[in-house]
Every structure is written in structure tokens, then in C-alpha cells.
PDB file of C-alpha atoms in Angstrom:
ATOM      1  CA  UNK A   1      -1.831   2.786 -30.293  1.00  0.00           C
ATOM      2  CA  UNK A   2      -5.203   3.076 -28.481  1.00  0.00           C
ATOM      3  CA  UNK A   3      -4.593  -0.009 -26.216  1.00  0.00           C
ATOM      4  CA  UNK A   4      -0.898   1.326 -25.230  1.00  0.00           C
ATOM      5  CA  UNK A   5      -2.219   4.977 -24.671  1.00  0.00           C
ATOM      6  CA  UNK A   6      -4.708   3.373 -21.865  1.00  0.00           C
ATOM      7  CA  UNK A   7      -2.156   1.406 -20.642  1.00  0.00           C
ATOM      8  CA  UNK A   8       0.041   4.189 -20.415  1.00  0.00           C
ATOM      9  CA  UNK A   9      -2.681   6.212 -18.389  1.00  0.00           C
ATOM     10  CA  UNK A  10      -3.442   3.381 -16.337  1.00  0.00           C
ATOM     11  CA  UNK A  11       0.183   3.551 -15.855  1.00  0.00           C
ATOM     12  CA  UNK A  12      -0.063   7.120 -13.709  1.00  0.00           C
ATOM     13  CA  UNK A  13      -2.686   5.433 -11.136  1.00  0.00           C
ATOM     14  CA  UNK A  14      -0.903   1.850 -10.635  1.00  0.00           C
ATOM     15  CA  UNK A  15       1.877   3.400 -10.843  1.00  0.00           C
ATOM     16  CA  UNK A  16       4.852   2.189 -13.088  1.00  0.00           C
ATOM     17  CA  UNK A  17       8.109   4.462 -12.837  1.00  0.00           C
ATOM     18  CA  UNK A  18       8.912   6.989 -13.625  1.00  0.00           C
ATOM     19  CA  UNK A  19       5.261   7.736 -14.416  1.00  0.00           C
ATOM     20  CA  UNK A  20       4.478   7.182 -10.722  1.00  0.00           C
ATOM     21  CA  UNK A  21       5.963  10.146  -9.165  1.00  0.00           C
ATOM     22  CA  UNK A  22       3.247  12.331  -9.475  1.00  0.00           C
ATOM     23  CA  UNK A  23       0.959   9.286  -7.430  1.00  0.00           C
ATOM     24  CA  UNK A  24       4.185   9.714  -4.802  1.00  0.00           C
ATOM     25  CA  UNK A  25       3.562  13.800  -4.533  1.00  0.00           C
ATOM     26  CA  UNK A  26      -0.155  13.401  -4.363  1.00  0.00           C
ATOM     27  CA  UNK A  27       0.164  10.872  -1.338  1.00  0.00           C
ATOM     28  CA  UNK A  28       2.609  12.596   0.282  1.00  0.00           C
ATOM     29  CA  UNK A  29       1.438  16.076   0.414  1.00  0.00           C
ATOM     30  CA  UNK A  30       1.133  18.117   3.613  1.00  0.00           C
ATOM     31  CA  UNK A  31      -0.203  21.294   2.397  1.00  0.00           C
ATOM     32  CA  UNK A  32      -2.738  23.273   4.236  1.00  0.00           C
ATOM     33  CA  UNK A  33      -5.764  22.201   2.375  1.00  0.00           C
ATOM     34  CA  UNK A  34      -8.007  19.721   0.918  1.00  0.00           C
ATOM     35  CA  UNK A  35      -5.733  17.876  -0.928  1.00  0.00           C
ATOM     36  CA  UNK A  36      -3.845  16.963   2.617  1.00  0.00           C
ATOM     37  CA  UNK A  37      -6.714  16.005   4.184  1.00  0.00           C
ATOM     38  CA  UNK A  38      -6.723  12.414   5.577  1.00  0.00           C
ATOM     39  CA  UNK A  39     -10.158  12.039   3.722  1.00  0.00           C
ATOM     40  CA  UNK A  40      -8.834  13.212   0.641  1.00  0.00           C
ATOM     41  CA  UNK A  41      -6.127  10.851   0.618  1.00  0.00           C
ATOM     42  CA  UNK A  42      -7.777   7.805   1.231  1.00  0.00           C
ATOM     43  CA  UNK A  43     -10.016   8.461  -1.608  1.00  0.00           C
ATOM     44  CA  UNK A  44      -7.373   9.044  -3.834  1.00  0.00           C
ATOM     45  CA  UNK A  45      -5.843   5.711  -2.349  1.00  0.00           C
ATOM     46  CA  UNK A  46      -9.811   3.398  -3.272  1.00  0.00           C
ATOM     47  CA  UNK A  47     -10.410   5.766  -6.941  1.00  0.00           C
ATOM     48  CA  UNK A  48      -7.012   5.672  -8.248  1.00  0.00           C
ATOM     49  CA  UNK A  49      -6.656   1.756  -8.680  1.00  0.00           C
ATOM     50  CA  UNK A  50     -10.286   1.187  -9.535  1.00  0.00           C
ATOM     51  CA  UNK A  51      -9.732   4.126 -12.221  1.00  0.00           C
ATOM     52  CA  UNK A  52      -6.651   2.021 -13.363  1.00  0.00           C
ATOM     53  CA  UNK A  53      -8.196  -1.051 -13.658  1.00  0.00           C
ATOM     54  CA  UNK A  54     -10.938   0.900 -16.029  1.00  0.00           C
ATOM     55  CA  UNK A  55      -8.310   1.908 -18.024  1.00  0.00           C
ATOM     56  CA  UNK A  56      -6.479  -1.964 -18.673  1.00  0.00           C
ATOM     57  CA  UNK A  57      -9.811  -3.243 -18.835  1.00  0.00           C
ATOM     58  CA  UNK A  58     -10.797  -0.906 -22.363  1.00  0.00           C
ATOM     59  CA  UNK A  59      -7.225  -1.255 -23.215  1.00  0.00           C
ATOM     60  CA  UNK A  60      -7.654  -4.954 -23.510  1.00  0.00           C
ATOM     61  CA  UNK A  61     -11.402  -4.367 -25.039  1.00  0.00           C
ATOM     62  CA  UNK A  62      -9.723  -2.125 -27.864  1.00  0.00           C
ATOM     63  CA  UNK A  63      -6.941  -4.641 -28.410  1.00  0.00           C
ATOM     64  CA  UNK A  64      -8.978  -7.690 -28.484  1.00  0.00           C
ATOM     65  CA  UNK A  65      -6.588 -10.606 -28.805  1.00  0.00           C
ATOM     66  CA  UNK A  66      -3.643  -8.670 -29.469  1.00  0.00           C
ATOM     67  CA  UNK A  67      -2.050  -7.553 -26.710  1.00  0.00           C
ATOM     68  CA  UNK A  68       0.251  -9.950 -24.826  1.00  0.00           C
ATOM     69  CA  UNK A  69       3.764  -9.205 -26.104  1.00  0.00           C
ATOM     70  CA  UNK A  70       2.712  -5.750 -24.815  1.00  0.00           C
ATOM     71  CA  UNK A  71       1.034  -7.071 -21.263  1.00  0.00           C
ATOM     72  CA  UNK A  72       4.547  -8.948 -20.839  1.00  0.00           C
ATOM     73  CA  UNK A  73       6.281  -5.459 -20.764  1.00  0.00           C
ATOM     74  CA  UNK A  74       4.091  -3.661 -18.556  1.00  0.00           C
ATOM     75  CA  UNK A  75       4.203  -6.693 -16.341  1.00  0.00           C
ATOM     76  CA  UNK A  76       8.040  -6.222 -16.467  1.00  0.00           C
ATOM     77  CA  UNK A  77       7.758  -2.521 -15.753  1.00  0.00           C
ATOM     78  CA  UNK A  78       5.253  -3.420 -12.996  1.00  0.00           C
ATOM     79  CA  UNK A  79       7.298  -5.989 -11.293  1.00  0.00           C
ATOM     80  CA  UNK A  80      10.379  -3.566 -11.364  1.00  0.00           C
ATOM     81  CA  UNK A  81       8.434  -0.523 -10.252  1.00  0.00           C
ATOM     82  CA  UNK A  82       7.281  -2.929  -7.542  1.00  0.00           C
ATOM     83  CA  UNK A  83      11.234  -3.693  -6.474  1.00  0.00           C
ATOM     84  CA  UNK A  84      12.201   0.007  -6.865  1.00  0.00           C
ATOM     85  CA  UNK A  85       9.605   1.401  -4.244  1.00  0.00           C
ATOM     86  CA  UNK A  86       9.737  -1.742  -2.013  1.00  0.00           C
ATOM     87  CA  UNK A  87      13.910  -0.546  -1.587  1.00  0.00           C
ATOM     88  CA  UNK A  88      13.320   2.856  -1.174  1.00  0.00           C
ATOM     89  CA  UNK A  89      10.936   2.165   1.803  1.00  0.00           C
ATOM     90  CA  UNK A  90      13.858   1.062   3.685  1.00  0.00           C
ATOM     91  CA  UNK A  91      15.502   4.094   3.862  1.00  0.00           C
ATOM     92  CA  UNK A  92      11.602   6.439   4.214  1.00  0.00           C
ATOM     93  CA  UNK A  93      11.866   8.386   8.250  1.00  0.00           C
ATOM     94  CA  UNK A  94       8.424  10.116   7.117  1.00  0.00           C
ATOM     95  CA  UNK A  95       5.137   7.943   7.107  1.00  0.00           C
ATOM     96  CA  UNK A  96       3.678   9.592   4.452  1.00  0.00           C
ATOM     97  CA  UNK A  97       6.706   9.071   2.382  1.00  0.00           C
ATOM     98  CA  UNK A  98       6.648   5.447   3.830  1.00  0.00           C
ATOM     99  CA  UNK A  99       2.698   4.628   2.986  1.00  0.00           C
ATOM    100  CA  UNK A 100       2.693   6.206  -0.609  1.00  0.00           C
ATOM    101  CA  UNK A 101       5.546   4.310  -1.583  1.00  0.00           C
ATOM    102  CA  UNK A 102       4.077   0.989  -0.626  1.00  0.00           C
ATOM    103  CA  UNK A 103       1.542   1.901  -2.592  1.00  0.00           C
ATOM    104  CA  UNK A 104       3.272   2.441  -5.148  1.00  0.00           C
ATOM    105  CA  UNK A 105       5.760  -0.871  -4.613  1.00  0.00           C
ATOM    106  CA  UNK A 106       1.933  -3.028  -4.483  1.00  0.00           C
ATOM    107  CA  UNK A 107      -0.631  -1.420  -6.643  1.00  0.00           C
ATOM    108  CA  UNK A 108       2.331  -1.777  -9.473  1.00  0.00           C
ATOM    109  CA  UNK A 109       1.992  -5.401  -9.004  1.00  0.00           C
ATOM    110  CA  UNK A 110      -1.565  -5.708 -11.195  1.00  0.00           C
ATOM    111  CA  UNK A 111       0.366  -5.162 -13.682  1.00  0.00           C
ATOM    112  CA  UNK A 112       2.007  -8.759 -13.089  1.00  0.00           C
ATOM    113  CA  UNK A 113      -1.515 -10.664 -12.616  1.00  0.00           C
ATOM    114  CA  UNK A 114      -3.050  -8.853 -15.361  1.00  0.00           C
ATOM    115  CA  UNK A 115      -0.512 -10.202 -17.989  1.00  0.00           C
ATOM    116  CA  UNK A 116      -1.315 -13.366 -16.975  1.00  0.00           C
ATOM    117  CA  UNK A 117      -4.725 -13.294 -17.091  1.00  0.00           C
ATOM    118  CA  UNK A 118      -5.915 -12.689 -13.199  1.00  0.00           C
ATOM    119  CA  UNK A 119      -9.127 -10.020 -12.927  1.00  0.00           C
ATOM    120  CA  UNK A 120      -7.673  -7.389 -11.457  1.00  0.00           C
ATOM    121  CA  UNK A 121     -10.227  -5.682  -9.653  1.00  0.00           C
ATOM    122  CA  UNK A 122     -10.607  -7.464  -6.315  1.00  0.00           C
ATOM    123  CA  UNK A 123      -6.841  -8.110  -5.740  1.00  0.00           C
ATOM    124  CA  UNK A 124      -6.266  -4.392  -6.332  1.00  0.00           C
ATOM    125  CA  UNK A 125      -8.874  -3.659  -3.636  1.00  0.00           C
ATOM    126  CA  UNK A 126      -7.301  -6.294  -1.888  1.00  0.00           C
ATOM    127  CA  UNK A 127      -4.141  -4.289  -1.800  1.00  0.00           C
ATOM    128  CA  UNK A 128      -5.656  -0.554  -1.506  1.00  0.00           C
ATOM    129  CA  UNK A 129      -7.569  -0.846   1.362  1.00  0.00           C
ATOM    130  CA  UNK A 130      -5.494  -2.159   4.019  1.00  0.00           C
ATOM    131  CA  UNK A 131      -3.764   1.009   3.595  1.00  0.00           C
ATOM    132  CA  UNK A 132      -6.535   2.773   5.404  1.00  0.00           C
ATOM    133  CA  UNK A 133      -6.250   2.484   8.632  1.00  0.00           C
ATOM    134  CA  UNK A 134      -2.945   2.969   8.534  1.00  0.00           C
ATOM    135  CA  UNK A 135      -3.275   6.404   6.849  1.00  0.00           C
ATOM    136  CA  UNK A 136      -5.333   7.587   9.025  1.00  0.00           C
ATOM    137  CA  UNK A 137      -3.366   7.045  12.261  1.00  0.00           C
ATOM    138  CA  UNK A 138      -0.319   8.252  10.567  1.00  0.00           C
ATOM    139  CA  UNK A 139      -2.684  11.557  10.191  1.00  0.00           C
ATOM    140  CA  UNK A 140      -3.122  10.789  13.920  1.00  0.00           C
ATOM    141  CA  UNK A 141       0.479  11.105  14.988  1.00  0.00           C
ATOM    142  CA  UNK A 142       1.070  14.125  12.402  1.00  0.00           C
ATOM    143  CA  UNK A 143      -1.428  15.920  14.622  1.00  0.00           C
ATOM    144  CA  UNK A 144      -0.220  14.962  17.746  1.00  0.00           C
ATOM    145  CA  UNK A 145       3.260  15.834  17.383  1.00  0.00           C
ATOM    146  CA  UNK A 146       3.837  17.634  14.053  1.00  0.00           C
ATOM    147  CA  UNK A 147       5.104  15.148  11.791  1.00  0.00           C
ATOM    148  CA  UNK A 148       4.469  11.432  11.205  1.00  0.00           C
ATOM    149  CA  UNK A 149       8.540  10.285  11.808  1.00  0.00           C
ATOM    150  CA  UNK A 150      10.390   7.629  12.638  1.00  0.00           C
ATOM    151  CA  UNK A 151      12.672   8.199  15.640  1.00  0.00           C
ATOM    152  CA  UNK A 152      10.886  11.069  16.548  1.00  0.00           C
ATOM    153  CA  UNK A 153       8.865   9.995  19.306  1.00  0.00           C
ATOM    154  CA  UNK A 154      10.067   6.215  20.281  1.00  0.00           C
ATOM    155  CA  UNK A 155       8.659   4.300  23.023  1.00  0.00           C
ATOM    156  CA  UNK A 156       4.668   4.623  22.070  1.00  0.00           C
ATOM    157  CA  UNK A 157       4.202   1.191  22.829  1.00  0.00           C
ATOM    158  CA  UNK A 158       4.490   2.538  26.940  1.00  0.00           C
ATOM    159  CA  UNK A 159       3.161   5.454  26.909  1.00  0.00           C
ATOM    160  CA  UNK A 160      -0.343   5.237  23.962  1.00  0.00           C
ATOM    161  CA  UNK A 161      -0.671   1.460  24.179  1.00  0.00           C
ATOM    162  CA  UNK A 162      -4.579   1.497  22.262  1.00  0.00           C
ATOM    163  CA  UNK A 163      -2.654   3.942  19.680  1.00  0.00           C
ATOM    164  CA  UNK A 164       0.174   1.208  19.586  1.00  0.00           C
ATOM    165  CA  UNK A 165      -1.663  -1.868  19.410  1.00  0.00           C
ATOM    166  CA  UNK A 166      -3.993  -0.184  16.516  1.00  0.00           C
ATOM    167  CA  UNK A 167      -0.663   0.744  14.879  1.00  0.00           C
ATOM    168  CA  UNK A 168       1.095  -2.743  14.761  1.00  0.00           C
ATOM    169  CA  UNK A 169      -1.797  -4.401  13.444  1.00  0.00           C
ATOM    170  CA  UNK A 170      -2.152  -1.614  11.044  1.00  0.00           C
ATOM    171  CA  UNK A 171       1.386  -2.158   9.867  1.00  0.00           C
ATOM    172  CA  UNK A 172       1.191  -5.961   9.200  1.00  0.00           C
ATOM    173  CA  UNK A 173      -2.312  -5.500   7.395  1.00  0.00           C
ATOM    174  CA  UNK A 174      -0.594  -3.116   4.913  1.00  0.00           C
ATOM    175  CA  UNK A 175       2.717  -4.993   4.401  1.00  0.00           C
ATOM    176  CA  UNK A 176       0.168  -8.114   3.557  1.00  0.00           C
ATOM    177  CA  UNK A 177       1.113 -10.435   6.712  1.00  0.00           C
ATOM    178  CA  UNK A 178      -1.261 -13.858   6.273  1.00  0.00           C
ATOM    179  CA  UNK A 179      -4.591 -13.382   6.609  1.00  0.00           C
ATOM    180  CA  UNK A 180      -4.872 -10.282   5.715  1.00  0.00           C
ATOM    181  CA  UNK A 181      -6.987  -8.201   2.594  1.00  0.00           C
ATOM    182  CA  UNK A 182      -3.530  -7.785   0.732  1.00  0.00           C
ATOM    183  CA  UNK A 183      -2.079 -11.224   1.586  1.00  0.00           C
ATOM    184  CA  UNK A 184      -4.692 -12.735  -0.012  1.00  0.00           C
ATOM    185  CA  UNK A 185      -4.734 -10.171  -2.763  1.00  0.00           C
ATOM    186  CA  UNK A 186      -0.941 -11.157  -3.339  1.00  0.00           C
ATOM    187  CA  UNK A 187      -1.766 -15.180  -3.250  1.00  0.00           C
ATOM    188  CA  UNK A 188      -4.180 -14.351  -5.854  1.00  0.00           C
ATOM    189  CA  UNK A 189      -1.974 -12.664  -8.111  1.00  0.00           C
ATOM    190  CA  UNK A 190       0.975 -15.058  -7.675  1.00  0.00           C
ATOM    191  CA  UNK A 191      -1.471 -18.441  -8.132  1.00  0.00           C
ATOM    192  CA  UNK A 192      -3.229 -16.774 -10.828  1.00  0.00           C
ATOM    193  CA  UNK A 193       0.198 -16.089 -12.996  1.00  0.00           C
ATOM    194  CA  UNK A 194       2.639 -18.927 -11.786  1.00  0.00           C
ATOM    195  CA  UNK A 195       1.282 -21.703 -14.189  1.00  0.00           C
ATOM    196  CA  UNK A 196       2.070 -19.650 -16.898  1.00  0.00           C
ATOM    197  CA  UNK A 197       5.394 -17.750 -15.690  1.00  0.00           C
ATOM    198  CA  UNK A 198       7.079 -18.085 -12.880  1.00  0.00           C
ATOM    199  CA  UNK A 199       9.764 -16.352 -12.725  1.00  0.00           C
ATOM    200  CA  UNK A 200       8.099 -13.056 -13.728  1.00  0.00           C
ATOM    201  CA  UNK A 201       5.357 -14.042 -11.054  1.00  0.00           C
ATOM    202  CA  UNK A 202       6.986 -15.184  -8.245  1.00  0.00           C
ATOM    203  CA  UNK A 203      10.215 -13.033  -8.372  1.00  0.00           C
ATOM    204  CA  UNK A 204       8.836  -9.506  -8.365  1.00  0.00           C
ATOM    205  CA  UNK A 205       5.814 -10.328  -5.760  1.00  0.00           C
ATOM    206  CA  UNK A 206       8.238 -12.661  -3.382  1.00  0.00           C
ATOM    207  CA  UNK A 207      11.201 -10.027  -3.287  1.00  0.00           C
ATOM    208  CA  UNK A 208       8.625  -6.892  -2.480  1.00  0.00           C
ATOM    209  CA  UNK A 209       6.435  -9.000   0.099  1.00  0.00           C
ATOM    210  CA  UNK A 210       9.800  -9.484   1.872  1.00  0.00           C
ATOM    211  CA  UNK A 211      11.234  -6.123   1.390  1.00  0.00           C
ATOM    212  CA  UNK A 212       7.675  -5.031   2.998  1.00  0.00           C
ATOM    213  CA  UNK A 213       8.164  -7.034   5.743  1.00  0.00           C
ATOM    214  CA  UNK A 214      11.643  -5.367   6.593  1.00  0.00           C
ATOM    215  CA  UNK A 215      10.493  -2.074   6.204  1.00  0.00           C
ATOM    216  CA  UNK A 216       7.325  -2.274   7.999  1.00  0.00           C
ATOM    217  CA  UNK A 217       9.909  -3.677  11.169  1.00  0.00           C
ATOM    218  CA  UNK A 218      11.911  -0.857  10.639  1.00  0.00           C
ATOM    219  CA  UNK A 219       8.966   1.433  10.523  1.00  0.00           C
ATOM    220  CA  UNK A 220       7.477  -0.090  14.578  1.00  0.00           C
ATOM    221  CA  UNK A 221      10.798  -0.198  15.746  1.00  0.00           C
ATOM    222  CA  UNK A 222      11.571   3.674  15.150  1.00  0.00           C
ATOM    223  CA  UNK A 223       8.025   3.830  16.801  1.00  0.00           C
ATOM    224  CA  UNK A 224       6.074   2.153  19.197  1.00  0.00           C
ATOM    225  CA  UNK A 225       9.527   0.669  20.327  1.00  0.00           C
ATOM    226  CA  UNK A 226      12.353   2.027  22.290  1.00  0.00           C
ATOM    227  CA  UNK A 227      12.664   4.850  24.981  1.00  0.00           C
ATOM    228  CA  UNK A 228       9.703   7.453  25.544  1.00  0.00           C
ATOM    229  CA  UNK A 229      11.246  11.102  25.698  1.00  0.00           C
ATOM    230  CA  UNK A 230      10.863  12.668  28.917  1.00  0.00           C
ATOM    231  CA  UNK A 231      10.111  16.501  26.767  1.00  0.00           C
ATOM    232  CA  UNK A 232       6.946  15.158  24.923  1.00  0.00           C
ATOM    233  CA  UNK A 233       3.436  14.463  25.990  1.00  0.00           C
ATOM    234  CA  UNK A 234       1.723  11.322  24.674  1.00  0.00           C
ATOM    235  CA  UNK A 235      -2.188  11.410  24.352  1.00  0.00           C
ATOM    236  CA  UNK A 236      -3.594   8.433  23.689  1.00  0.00           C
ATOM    237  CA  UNK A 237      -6.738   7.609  21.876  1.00  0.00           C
ATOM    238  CA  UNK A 238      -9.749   7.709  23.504  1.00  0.00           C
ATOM    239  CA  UNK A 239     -11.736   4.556  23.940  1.00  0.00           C
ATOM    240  CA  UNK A 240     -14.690   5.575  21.077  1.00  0.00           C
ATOM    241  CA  UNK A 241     -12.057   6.143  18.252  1.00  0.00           C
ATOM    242  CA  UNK A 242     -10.140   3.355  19.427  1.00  0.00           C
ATOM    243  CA  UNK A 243     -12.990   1.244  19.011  1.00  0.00           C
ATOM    244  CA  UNK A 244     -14.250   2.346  15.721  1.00  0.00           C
ATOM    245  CA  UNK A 245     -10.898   1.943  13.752  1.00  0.00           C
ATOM    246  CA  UNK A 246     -10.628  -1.590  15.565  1.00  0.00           C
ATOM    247  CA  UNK A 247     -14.124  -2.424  13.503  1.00  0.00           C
ATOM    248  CA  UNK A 248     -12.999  -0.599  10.137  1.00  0.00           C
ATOM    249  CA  UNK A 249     -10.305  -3.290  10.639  1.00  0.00           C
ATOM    250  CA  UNK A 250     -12.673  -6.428  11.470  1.00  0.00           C
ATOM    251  CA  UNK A 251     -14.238  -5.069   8.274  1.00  0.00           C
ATOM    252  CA  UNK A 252     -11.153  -5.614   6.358  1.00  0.00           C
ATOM    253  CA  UNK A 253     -10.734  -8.544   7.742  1.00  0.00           C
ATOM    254  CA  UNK A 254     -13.964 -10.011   6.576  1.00  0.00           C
ATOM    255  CA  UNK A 255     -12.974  -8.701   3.150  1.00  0.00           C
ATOM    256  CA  UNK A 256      -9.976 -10.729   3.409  1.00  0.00           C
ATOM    257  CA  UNK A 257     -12.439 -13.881   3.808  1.00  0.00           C
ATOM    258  CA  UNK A 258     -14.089 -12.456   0.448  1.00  0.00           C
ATOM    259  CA  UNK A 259     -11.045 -12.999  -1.625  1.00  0.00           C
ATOM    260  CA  UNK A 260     -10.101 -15.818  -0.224  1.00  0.00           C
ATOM    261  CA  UNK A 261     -14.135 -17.374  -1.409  1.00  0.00           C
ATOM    262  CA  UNK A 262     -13.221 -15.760  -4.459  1.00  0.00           C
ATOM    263  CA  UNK A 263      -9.566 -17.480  -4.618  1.00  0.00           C
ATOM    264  CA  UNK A 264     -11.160 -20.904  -3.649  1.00  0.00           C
TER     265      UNK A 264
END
């Protein structure tokens, strides 16, 4: 009962649904305050897997030997948490809505690599942070025009081109293109867990990483693509803060060469 209760907990921070709504509202709050702070937000995004992994790790400790028939549920519930959020970002307009839902589609997935034996500490670091940057310009566009929505404000790509070129490669970091943090953090969990099932692996982690891929396209081309409005003015970042969130994501990128040492 001990080892399910700590799974169960460890189900509110990588999130398994229905437990993970209150994750969802966390992320996606826009109230005046600390808790919508960009700041807060990303720590929320780096404590709540690290807290989660905490919790499967004494789980495990308190169950000993005993707990796989268990871990092969909550890797069921993970990989179907993972397909439920990885549909609704299809149809998210808002990029809050949009961000804590992938988190919610991939931090469910250590769920899948921790039934089958993969540490889960690095690959859910590998998945968490790339969702940084991207945060933190969506906070960027929230301020600039009053909301952080798709269709909004098209055509950034002509108008804010260091803001655009930040935000594509901010998009394909988080939705785990090759080579970066959460690609790697995916080929661990799918390598680590195939030799013993592969169909609960690979289906759940190779449906999401595509579904990812879709939305994230949906998400530029609503964007930095299309028509700039003649109504709206379009500042652009300045060179210094264009710069520095260009070397948070070199820094991800070298963390990306960590896992894959760590893979190897």
C-alpha cells in the first residue's frame, strides 16, 4: 500500500490522467502574481519531475522486489496519459495551454522506462528542460501582445526574425527533434525498455513523438508563418537577450551530448 501511495503521488508531478490536471492548471495559469511568473513556472517545470522521480524511487525502495505487475500498470497509464495530451495539443490556440500539455504528454512517459528498468532521472531532465526556452519566449509574446496565441499575430518570421529564429529552434528542442536534450531522453527510454517489451515501449513513445511533431508544425505555422497584420506593432528582441537565450540553448545542447555519453 506504501509503494502504490508513492506511486500515486508521483503520479500528480509526472502526470498520469486524470491526476494530471491540477499539473495542467498550475502551468497554465495567468494570474497576476507569483505563481504566473515565467520564473515560477519554469521551476515548477525542473522540481516537479525530479520530486517525482523521488517519489518512484522510495516506492520501489519500500517494495523491494515486488512491484512489477504494478510498474506494468502505471507504465500503461503513463503511455496512455502520454497519447491523451499528445492529441489534445493539436487542437491547443494558447501556448501555455500548448507547453503544459506537452509536458504532460512527455514527463508521463517515465512511467514507461521506469517499468522496464531505465533510471529515470536524467531522461526526465532530458525531457523537462528543453521546455525552457520555450516558456520563456511564450512569456515573451504574452507581453508583447497580450496573449501567447496562435493566429493571433501571423507573419513573425518578417517582421521579429531573432524572436523567430529563437522560436523555431525552441519548438523542435521541445517536441524532441534529433539531437536534441529530449530526443535523446526519448532514445533512452525506448532502448532501455524495448528488449523487454516492445509494444508497450515503442507504441506509446513513437505515436506521441509524432503527434509532437504535428503539433509543434501547427503551433510555427499559426506563428512565425503567414501574413503580418498591418494594426499591430512587432518589437523584436534586442541583440543582448537574443544572445543570452541562444547560449541557455547551446547549454542544452551540450546536455544533450551528456545523455547521449550516458546512453553510450
Amino acid at each position: 500500500m506504501l509503494t502504490l501511495a508513492c506511486f500515486l503521488l508521483a503520479g500528480l508531478l509526472l502526470p498520469l490522467f486524470p491526476l494530471s490536471i491540477g499539473v495542467n492548471l498550475l502551468l497554465q495559469s495567468t494570474r497576476p502574481g507569483r505563481l504566473g511568473q515565467p520564473q515560477t513556472q519554469a521551476a515548477l517545470i525542473l522540481l516537479m519531475p525530479l520530486a517525482g522521480v523521488g517519489l518512484i524511487a522510495l516506492g520501489l525502495a519500500l517494495a523491494e522486489d515486488q512491484a512489477s505487475t504494478l510498474m506494468t500498470a502505471f507504465a500503461l497509464w503513463g503511455g496512455a496519459t502520454s497519447l491523451l495530451y499528445a492529441f489534445r495539443m493539436l487542437s491547443a490556440r494558447d501556448g501555455r495551454i500548448w507547453l503544459a500539455q506537452l509536458y504532460s504528454s512527455a514527463l508521463s512517459l517515465i512511467w514507461v522506462g521506469v517499468a522496464h528498468q531505465v533510471p529515470p532521472l536524467l531522461p526526465a531532465l532530458g525531457l523537462a528542460l528543453p521546455l525552457l526556452p520555450l516558456l520563456f519566449l511564450l512569456d515573451s509574446l504574452a507581453r508583447r501582445f497580450g496573449i501567447a496565441r496562435v493566429g493571433l499575430y501571423p507573419g513573425l518570421g518578417q517582421r521579429m526574425p531573432r524572436f523567430s529564429t529563437l522560436f523555431i529552434i525552441a519548438v523542435l528542442v521541445a517536441i524532441a527533434v534529433p539531437f536534441s536534450p529530449s530526443f535523446f531522453a526519448i532514445a533512452d527510454l525506448a532502448f532501455g525498455g524495448v528488449g523487454r517489451h516492445d509494444l508497450v515501449t515503442l507504441l506509446p513513445l513513437g505515436i506521441s513523438w509524432l503527434l509532437w511533431t504535428w503539433a509543434g508544425t501547427n503551433l510555427l505555422t499559426g506563428i512565425v508563418f503567414g501574413i503580418p497584420r498591418d494594426d499591430l506593432q512587432y518589437p523584436d528582441l534586442k541583440p543582448a537577450s537574443a544572445v543570452a537565450q541562444g547560449a541557455g540553448m547551446l547549454g542544452l545542447a551540450l546536455f544533450g551530448l551528456f545523455l547521449v555519453e550516458r546512453a553510450l
